[in-house]
Coordinates of C-alpha atoms and ligand atoms in Angstrom, one line a residue:
X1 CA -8.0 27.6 -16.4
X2 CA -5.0 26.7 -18.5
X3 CA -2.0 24.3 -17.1
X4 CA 1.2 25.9 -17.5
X5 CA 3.5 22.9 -19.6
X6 CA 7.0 23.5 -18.4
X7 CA 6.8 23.5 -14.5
X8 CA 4.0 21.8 -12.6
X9 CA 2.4 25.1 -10.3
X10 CA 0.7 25.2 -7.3
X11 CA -2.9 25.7 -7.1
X12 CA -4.2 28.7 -5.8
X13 CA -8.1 29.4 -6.2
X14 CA -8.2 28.8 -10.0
X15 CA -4.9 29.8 -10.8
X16 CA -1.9 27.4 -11.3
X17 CA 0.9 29.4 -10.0
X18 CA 4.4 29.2 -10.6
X19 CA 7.4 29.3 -8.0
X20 CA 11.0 28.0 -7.4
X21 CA 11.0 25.3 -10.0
X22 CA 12.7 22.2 -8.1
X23 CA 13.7 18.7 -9.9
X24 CA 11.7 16.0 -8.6
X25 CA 14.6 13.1 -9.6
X26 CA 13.8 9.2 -9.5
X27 CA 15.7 7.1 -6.9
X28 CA 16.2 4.8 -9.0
X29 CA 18.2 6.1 -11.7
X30 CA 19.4 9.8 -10.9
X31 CA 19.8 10.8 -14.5
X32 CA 15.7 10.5 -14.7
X33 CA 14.0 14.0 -14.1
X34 CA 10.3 13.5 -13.5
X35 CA 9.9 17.7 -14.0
X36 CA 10.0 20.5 -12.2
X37 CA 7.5 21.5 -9.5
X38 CA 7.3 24.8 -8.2
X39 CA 7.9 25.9 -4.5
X40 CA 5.6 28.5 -3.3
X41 CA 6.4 31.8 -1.0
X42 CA 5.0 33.1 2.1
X43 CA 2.5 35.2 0.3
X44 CA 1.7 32.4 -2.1
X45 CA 0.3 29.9 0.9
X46 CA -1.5 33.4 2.4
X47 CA -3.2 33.2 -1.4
X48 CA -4.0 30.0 -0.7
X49 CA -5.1 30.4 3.0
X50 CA -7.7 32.9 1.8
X51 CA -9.4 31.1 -1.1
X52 CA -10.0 27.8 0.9
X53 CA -11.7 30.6 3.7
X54 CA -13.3 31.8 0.7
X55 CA -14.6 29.0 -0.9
X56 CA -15.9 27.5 2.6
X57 CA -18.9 29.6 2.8
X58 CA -20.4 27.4 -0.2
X59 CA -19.0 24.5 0.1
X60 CA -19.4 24.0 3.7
X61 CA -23.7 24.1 3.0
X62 CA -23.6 22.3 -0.6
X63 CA -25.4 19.2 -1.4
X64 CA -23.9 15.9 0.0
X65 CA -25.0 15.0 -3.1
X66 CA -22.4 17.2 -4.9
X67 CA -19.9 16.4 -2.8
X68 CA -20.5 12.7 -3.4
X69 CA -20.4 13.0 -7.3
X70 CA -17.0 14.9 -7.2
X71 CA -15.8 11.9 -4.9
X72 CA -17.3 9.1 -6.6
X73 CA -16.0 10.9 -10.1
X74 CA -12.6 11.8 -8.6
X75 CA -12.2 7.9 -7.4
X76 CA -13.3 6.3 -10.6
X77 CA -10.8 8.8 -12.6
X78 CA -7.7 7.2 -10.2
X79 CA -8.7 3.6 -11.3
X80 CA -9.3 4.1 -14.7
X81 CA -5.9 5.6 -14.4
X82 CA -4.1 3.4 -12.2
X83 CA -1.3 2.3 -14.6
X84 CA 0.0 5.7 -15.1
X85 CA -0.5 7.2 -11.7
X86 CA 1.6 4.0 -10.3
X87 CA 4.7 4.5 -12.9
X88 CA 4.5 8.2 -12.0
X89 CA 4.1 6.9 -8.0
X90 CA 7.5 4.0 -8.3
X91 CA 9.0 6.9 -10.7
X92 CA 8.7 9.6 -7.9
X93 CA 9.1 7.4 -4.7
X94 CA 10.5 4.2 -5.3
X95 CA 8.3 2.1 -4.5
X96 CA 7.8 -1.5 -6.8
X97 CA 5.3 -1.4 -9.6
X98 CA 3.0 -3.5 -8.0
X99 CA 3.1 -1.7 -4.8
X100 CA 2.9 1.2 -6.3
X101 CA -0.6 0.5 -8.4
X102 CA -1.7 -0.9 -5.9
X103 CA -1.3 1.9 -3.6
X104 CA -3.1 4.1 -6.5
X105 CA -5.9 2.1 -6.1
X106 CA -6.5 2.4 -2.2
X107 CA -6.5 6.0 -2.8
X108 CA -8.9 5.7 -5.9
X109 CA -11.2 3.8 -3.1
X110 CA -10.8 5.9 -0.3
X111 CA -12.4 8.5 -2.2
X112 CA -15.3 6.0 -3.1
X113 CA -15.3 5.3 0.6
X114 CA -15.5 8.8 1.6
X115 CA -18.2 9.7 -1.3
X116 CA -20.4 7.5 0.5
X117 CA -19.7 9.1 4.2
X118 CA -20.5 12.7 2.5
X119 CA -24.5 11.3 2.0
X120 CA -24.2 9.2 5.6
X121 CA -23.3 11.9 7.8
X122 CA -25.7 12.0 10.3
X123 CA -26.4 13.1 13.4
X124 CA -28.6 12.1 16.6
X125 CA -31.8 13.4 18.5
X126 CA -32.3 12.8 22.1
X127 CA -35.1 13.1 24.6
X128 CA -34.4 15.7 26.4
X129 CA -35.0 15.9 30.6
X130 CA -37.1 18.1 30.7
X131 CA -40.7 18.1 29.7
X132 CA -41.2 19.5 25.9
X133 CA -37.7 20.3 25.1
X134 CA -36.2 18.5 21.7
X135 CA -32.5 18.2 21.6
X136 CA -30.7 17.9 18.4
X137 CA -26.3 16.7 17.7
X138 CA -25.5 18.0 14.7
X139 CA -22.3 17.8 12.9
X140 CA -21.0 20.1 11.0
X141 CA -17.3 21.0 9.1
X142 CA -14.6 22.7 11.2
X143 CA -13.6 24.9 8.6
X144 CA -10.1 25.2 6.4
X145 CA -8.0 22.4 6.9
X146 CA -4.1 22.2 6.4
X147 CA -3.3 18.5 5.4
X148 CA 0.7 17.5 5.5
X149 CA 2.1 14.5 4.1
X150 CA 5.1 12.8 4.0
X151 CA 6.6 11.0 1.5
X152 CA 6.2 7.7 1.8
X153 CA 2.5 6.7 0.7
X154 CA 2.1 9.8 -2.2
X155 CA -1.4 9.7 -3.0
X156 CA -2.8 7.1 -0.5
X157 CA -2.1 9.6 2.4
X158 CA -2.7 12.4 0.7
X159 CA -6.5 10.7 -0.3
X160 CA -7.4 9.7 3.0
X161 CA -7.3 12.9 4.6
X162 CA -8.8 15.0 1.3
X163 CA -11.3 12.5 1.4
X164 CA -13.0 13.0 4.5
X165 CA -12.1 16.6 4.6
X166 CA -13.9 17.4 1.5
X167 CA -17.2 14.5 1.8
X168 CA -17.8 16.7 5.2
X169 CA -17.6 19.9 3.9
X170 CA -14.5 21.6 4.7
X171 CA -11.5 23.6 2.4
X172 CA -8.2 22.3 2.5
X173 CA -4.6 23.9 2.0
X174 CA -2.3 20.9 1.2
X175 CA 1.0 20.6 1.6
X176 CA 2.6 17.4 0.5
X177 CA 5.9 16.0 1.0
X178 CA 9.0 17.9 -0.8
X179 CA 9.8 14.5 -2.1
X180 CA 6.7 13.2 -3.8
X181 CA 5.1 16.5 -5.6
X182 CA 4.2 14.6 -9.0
X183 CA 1.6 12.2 -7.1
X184 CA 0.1 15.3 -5.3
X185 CA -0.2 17.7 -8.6
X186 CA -1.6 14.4 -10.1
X187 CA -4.4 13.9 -7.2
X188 CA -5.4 17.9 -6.7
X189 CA -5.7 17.9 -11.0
X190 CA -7.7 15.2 -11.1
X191 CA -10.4 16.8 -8.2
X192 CA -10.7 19.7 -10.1
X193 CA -11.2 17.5 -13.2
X194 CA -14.0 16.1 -11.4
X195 CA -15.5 18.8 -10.7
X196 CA -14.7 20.5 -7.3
X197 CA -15.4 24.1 -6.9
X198 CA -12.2 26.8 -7.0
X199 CA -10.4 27.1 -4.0
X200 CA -11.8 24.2 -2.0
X201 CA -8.7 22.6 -2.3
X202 CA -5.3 24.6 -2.7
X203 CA -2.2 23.2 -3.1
X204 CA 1.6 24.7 -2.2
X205 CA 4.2 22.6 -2.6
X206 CA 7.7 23.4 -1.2
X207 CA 9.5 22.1 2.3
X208 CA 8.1 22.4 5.4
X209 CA 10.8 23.8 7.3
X210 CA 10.0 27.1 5.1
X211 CA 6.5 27.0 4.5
X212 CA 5.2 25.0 7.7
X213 CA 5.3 28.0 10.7
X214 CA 3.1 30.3 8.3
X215 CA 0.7 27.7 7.5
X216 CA 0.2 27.0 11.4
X217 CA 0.1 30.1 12.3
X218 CA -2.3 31.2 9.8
X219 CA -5.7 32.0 11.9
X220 CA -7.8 31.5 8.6
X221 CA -6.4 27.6 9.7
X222 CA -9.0 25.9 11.8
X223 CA -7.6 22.2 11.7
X224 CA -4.0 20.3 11.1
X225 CA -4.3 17.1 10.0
X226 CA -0.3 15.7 9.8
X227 CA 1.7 12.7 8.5
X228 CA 5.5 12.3 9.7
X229 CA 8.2 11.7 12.0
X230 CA 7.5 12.4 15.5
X231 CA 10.0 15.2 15.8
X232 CA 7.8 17.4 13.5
X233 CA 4.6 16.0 14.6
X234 CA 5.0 17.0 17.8
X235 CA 6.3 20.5 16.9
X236 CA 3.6 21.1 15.0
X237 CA 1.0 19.5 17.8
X238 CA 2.5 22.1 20.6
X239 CA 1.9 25.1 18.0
X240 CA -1.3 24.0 17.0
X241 CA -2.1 23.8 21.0
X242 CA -1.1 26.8 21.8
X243 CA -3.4 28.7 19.0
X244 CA -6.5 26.0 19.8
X245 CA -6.5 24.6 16.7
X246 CA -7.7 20.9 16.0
X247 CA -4.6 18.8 15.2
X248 CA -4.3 15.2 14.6
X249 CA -0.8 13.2 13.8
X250 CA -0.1 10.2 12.8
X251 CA 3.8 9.6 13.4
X252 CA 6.3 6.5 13.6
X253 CA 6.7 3.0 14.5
X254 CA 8.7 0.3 16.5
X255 CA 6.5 -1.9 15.0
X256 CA 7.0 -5.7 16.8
X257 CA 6.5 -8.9 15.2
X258 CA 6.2 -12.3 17.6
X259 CA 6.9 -15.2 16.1
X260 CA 6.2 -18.2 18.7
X261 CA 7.1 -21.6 18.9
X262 CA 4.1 -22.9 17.6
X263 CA 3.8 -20.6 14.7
X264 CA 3.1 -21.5 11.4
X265 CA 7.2 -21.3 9.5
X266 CA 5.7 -20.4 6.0
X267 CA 3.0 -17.8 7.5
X268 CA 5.9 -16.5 10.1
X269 CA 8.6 -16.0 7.3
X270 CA 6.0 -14.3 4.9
X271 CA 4.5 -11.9 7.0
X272 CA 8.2 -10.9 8.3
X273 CA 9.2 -10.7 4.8
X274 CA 6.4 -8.6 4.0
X275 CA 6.1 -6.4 6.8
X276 CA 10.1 -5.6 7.6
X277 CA 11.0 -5.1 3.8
X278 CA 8.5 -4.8 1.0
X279 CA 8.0 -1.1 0.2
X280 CA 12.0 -0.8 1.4
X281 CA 11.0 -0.5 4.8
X282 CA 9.9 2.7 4.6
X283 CA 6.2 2.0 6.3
X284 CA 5.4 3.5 9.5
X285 CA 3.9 -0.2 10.7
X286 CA 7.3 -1.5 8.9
X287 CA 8.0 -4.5 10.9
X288 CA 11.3 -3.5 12.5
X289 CA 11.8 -5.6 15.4
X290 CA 11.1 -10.0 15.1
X291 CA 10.8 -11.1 18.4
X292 CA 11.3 -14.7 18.2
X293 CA 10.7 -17.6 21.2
X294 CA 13.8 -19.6 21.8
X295 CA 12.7 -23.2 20.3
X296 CA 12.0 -21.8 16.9
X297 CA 14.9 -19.1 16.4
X298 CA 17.7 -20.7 15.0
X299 CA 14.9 -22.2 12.3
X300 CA 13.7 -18.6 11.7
X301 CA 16.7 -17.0 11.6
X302 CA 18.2 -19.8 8.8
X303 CA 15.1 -19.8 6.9
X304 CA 15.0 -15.4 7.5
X305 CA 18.5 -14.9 5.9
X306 CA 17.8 -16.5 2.9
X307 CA 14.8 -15.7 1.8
X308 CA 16.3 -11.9 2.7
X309 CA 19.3 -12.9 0.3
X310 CA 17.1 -14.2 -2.2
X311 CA 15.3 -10.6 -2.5
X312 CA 16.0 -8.9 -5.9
X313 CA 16.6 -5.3 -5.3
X314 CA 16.4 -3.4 -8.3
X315 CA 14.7 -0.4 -10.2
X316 CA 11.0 0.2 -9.2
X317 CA 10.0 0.0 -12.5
X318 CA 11.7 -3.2 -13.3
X319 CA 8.5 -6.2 -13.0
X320 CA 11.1 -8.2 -11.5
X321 CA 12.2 -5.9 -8.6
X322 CA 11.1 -7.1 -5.0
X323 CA 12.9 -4.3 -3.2
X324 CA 12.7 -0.9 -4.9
X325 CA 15.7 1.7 -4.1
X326 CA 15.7 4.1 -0.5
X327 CA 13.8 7.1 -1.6
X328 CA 16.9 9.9 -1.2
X329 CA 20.5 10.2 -0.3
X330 CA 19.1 11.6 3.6
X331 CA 17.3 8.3 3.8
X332 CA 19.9 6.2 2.3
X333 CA 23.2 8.1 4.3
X334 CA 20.8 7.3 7.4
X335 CA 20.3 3.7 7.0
X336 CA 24.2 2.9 6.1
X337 CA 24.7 4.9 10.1
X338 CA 22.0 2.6 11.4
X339 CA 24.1 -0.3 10.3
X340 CA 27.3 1.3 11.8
X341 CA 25.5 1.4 14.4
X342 CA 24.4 -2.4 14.7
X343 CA 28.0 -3.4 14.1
X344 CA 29.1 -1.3 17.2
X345 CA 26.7 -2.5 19.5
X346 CA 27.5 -5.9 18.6
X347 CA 24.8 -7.3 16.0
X348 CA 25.4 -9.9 13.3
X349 CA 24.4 -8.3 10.0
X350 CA 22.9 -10.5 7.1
X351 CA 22.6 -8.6 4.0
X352 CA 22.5 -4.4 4.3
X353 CA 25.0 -3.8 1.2
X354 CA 25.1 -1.2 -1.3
X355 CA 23.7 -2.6 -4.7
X356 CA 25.2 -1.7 -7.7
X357 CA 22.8 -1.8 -11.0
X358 CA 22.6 -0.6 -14.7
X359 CA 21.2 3.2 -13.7
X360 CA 22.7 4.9 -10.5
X361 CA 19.9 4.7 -7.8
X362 CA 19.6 4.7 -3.8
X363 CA 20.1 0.6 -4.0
X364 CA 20.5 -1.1 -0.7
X365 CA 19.9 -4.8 0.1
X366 CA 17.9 -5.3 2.6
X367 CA 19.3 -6.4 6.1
X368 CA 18.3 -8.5 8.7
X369 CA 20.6 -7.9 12.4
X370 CA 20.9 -11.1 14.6
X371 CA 22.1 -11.1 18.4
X372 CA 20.0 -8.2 19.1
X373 CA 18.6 -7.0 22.4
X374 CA 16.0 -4.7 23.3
X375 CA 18.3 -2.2 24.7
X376 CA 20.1 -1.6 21.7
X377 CA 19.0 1.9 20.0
X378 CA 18.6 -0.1 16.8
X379 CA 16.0 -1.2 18.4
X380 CA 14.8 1.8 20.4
X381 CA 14.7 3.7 17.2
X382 CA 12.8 4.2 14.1
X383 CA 15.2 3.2 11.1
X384 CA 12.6 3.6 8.6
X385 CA 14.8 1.3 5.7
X386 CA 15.2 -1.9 4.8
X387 CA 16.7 -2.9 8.4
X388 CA 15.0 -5.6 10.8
X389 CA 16.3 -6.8 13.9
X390 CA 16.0 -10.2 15.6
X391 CA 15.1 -10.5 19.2
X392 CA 15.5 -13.9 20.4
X393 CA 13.1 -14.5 23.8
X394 CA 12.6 -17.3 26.4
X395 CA 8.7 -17.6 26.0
X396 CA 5.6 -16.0 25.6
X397 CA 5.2 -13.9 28.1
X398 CA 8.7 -12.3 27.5
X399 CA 7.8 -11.7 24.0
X400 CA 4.8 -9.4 25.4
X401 CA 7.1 -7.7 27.6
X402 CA 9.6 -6.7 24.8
X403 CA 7.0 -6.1 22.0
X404 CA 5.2 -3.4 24.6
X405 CA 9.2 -1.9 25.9
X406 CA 8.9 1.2 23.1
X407 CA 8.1 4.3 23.0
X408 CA 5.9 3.8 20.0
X409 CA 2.9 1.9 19.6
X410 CA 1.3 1.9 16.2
X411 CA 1.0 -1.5 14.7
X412 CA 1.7 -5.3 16.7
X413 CA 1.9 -8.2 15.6
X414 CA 1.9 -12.2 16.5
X415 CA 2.4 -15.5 14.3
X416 CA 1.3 -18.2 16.5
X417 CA -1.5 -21.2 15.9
X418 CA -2.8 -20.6 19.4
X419 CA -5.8 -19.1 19.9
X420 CA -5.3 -18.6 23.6
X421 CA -1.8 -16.6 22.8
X422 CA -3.8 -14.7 19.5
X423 CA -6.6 -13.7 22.2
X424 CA -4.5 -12.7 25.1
X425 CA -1.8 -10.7 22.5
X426 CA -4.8 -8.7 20.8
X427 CA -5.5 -7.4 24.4
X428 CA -2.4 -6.4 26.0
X429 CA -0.3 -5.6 23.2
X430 CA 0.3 -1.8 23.8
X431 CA -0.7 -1.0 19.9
X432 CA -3.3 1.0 18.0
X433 CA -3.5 -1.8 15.5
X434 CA -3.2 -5.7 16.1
X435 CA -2.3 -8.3 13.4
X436 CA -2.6 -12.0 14.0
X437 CA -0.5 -14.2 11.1
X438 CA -0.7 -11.2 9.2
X439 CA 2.5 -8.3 8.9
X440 CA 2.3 -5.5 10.7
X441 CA 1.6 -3.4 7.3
X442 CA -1.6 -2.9 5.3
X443 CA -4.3 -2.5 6.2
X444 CA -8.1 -1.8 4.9
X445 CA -9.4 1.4 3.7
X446 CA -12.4 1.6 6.1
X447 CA -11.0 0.9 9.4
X448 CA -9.8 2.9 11.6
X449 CA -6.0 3.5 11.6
X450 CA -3.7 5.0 14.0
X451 CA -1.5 4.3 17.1
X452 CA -0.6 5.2 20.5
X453 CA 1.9 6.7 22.9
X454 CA 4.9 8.4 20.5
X455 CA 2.8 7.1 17.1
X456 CA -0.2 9.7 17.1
X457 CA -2.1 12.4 18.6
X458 CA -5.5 12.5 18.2
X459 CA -8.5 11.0 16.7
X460 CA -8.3 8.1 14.4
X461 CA -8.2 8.6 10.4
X462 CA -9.7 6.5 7.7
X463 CA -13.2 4.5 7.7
X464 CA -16.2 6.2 9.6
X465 CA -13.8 7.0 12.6
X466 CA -12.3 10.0 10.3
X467 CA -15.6 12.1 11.0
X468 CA -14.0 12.8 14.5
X469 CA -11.4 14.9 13.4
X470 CA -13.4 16.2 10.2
X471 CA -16.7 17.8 12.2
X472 CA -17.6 19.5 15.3
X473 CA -20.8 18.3 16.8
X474 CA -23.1 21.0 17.9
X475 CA -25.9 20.5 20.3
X476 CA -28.9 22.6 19.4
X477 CA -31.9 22.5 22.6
X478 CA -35.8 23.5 20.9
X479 CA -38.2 24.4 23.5
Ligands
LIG501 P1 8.7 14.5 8.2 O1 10.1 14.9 7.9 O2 8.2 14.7 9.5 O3 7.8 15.3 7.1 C1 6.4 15.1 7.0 C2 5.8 16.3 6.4 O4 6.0 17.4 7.3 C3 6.5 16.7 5.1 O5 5.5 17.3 4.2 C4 7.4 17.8 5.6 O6 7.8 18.7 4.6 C5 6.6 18.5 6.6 N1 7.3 19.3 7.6 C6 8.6 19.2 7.9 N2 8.9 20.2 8.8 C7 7.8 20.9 9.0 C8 7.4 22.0 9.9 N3 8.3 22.6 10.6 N4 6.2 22.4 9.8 C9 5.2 21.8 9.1 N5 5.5 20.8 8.3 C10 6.8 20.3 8.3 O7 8.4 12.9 7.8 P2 8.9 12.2 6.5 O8 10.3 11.9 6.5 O9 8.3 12.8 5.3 O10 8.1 10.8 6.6 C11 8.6 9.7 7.3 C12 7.9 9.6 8.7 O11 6.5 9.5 8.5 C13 8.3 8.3 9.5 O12 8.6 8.7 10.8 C14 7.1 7.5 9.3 O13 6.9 6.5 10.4 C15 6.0 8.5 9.4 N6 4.7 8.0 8.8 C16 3.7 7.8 9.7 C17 2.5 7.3 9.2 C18 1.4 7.0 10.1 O14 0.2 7.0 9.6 N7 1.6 6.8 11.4 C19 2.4 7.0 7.8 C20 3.5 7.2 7.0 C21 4.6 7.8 7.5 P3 9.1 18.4 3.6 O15 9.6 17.1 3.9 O16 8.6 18.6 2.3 O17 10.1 19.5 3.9

């Protein structure tokens, strides 16, 4: 199987095929092609289709064993090469070195994680109610999965729905973002250099709006696992209702951050600096809306505004950049609106300028909107930038009330040093994910992740939760 050297390809059963060759162009310096990647056709994903059905009659009954080593293999080949995957990764996306390595990493783990889950998978015997009957649950894989990702986290995402896909035996047609191909090529070349079987995982690159119908409709297609905007997620979870397919879809945030009046300052300003506006904001659990008692506000928002002036926005690949560029004009035109927007509806805006730097980029400083309220739509909606609003509240109980009044509800947060107010949050906040003193962002490779309400649809991903969406239990009766 030889690599083509000019255009990356799409990989279709052993062949890397061409298509469309597209620029993939760094935000952070326009004049910086990263290559060409080619979009696949209609009959190309229909290829593709067809050798993950093909290649799921073996790999569906191979060893766990096998599956482990290409896993395990595949995992250590991501750390080993975690330097250059994260250049390519802040190249491609944006994102700051650090951030960027470190995302490589998680994926380079998840993978680890999930070799393990391949040789764990397990099922359970019961005694059954009647006399000299033996019941068995199996679990077993649901067949040729279509995995979509967006943008923002390029190989992460993409790893933590191969992994689990693959350790329990199912074929995979994968469809990253339009964005973010180089991360993608990088992740599906390194599995095969690992040593998974032809066609168990295809890849098409290309944008969804063209190739996204045909891949749903396909009925070789038995699962959807999607990452995105809720808009597209919930397009694609009608279609995949109406054909009985097994979707799941992680979508956006509105992610709230409390900050009470006995909160810690330094742990409050942190994890508000960490979870509004490292990775530019561009996090599904981004923190977007501070929710701040009244006794401590006008502290917060002093000691807020500078540390956001103090952020050094620059190229990705600069060591010394806190705040990488936004990841495409789209993203970038979008965020300047959303501070139109703020202005008109009467919020104070600290920072949000353009940035000018030595190589033309996406550059925006981050911003931080003061004399918010809840009913604003800058704080109804997802931004998904370097924006933040304030929300200054009477007390406590308030703050719950405004934290739980969105449509969303993927990750909440609280900084507070009272363990009655910690408790009480962690159980009514209306959230799939909790932090206490920490930002809403990041979290660990084998828990469960997901939200509620707007933010997702269907069963969890990551940690041993992921085996939900991954198998279908079958109940087998012996008499
Ligand atoms: P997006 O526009 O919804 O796109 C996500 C993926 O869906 C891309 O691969 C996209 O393709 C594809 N797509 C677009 N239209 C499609 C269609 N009709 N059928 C099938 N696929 C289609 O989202 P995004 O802008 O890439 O990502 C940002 C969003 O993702 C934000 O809302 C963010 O909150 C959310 N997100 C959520 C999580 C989570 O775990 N909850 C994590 C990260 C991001 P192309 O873009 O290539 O055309």
């Amino acid at each position: 199987m030889r690599q083509r050297e000019a255009v990356h390809c799409n990989l279709i059963g052993d062949q890397w095929v061409g298509g469309a060759p597209t620029p993939n162009v760094n935000p952070s310096d326009w004049a910086d092609e990263i290559g060409l990647y080619a979009h696949a056709d209609a009959s190309q994903l229909g290829a593709a289709v067809a050798a993950a059905r093909a290649a799921f009659e073996t790999w569906s009954v191979s060893s766990p064993q096998t599956r482990f080593d290409v896993l395990d293999r595949a995992g250590t080949l991501i750390l080993e090469r975690r330097d250059t995957l994260g250049q390519l990764l802040a190249r491609e996306e944006g994102k700051i070195l650090a951030e960027a390595t470190a995302e490589v990493v998680r994926a380079g783990m998840v993978l680890k994680f999930f070799a393990g889950e391949a040789v764990r998978m397990a099922g359970d015997r019961m005694d059954s109610v009647r006399q000299g009957v033996d019941v068995e649950v199996t679990r077993e894989p649901v067949g040729v999965i279509a995995i979509i990702t967006p943008w923002n986290f390029p190989i992460a995402i993409p790893a933590w729905k191969l992994g689990p896909a693959l350790a329990f035996g199912n074929t995979v047609v994968f469809k990253p973002a339009e964005l973010t191909p180089g991360c993608a090529h990088a992740l599906v070349s390194i599995l095969r250099e690992a040593g998974l079987p032809t066609g168990v995982v295809n890849l098409v690159m290309g944008r969804g709006s063209v190739l996204g119908d045909a891949l749903l409709d396909s009925p070789d297609i038995d699962g959807v696992s999607f990452t995105g905007s809720v808009p597209t997620g919930r397009r694609i979870a009608a279609r995949c209702a109406q054909a009985t397919k097994r979707v799941q879809c992680e979508m956006g945030g509105k992610n709230p951050m409390v900050v009470l009046d006995d909160a810690d300052m330094n742990v409050a300003i942190a994890a508000c600096i960490n979870g509004a506006f490292f990775s530019t904001g561009q996090r599904c659990t981004a923190s977007s809306r501070l929710i701040v008692t009244k006794g401590v506000h006008e502290r917060f928002i002093k000691a807020m505004s500078e540390r956001v002036a103090s952020l050094k926005v620059g190229s990705a690949l600069d060591p010394a950049t806190e705040i990488g560029p936004v990841v495409d004009q789209k993203q970038f035109e979008s965020n300047l609106d959303y501070l139109d927007l703020a202005h008109n509806e009467g919020a104070k805006i600290v920072g949000g300028q353009k940035v000018k730097q030595a190589t033309e980029g996406w550059f925006l400083s981050p911003a931080l909107l003061l004399d918010t309220t809840p009913s604003m739509r800058v704080n109804r909606e997802e931004i998904f930038g370097p924006i933040a609003s304030v929300i200054r509240v009477a007390d406590y109980e308030e703050a719950v009330a405004v934290a739980n009044d969105t449509e969303f509800g993927l990750s909440a947060g609280i900084c507070t040093t009272s363990l009655r107010h910690a408790r009480d949050f962690k159980r009514r906040a209306r959230a799939g994910m909790v932090m206490v003193n920490l930002p809403t962002a990041g979290v660990d490779y084998h828990a469960p992740f997901g939200g509620r309400r707007a933010s997702s649809f269907g069963p969890r991903e990551q940690g041993s939760y992921a085996r939900e969406f991954y198998t279908i239990v079958k109940t087998c009766y012996t008499g």
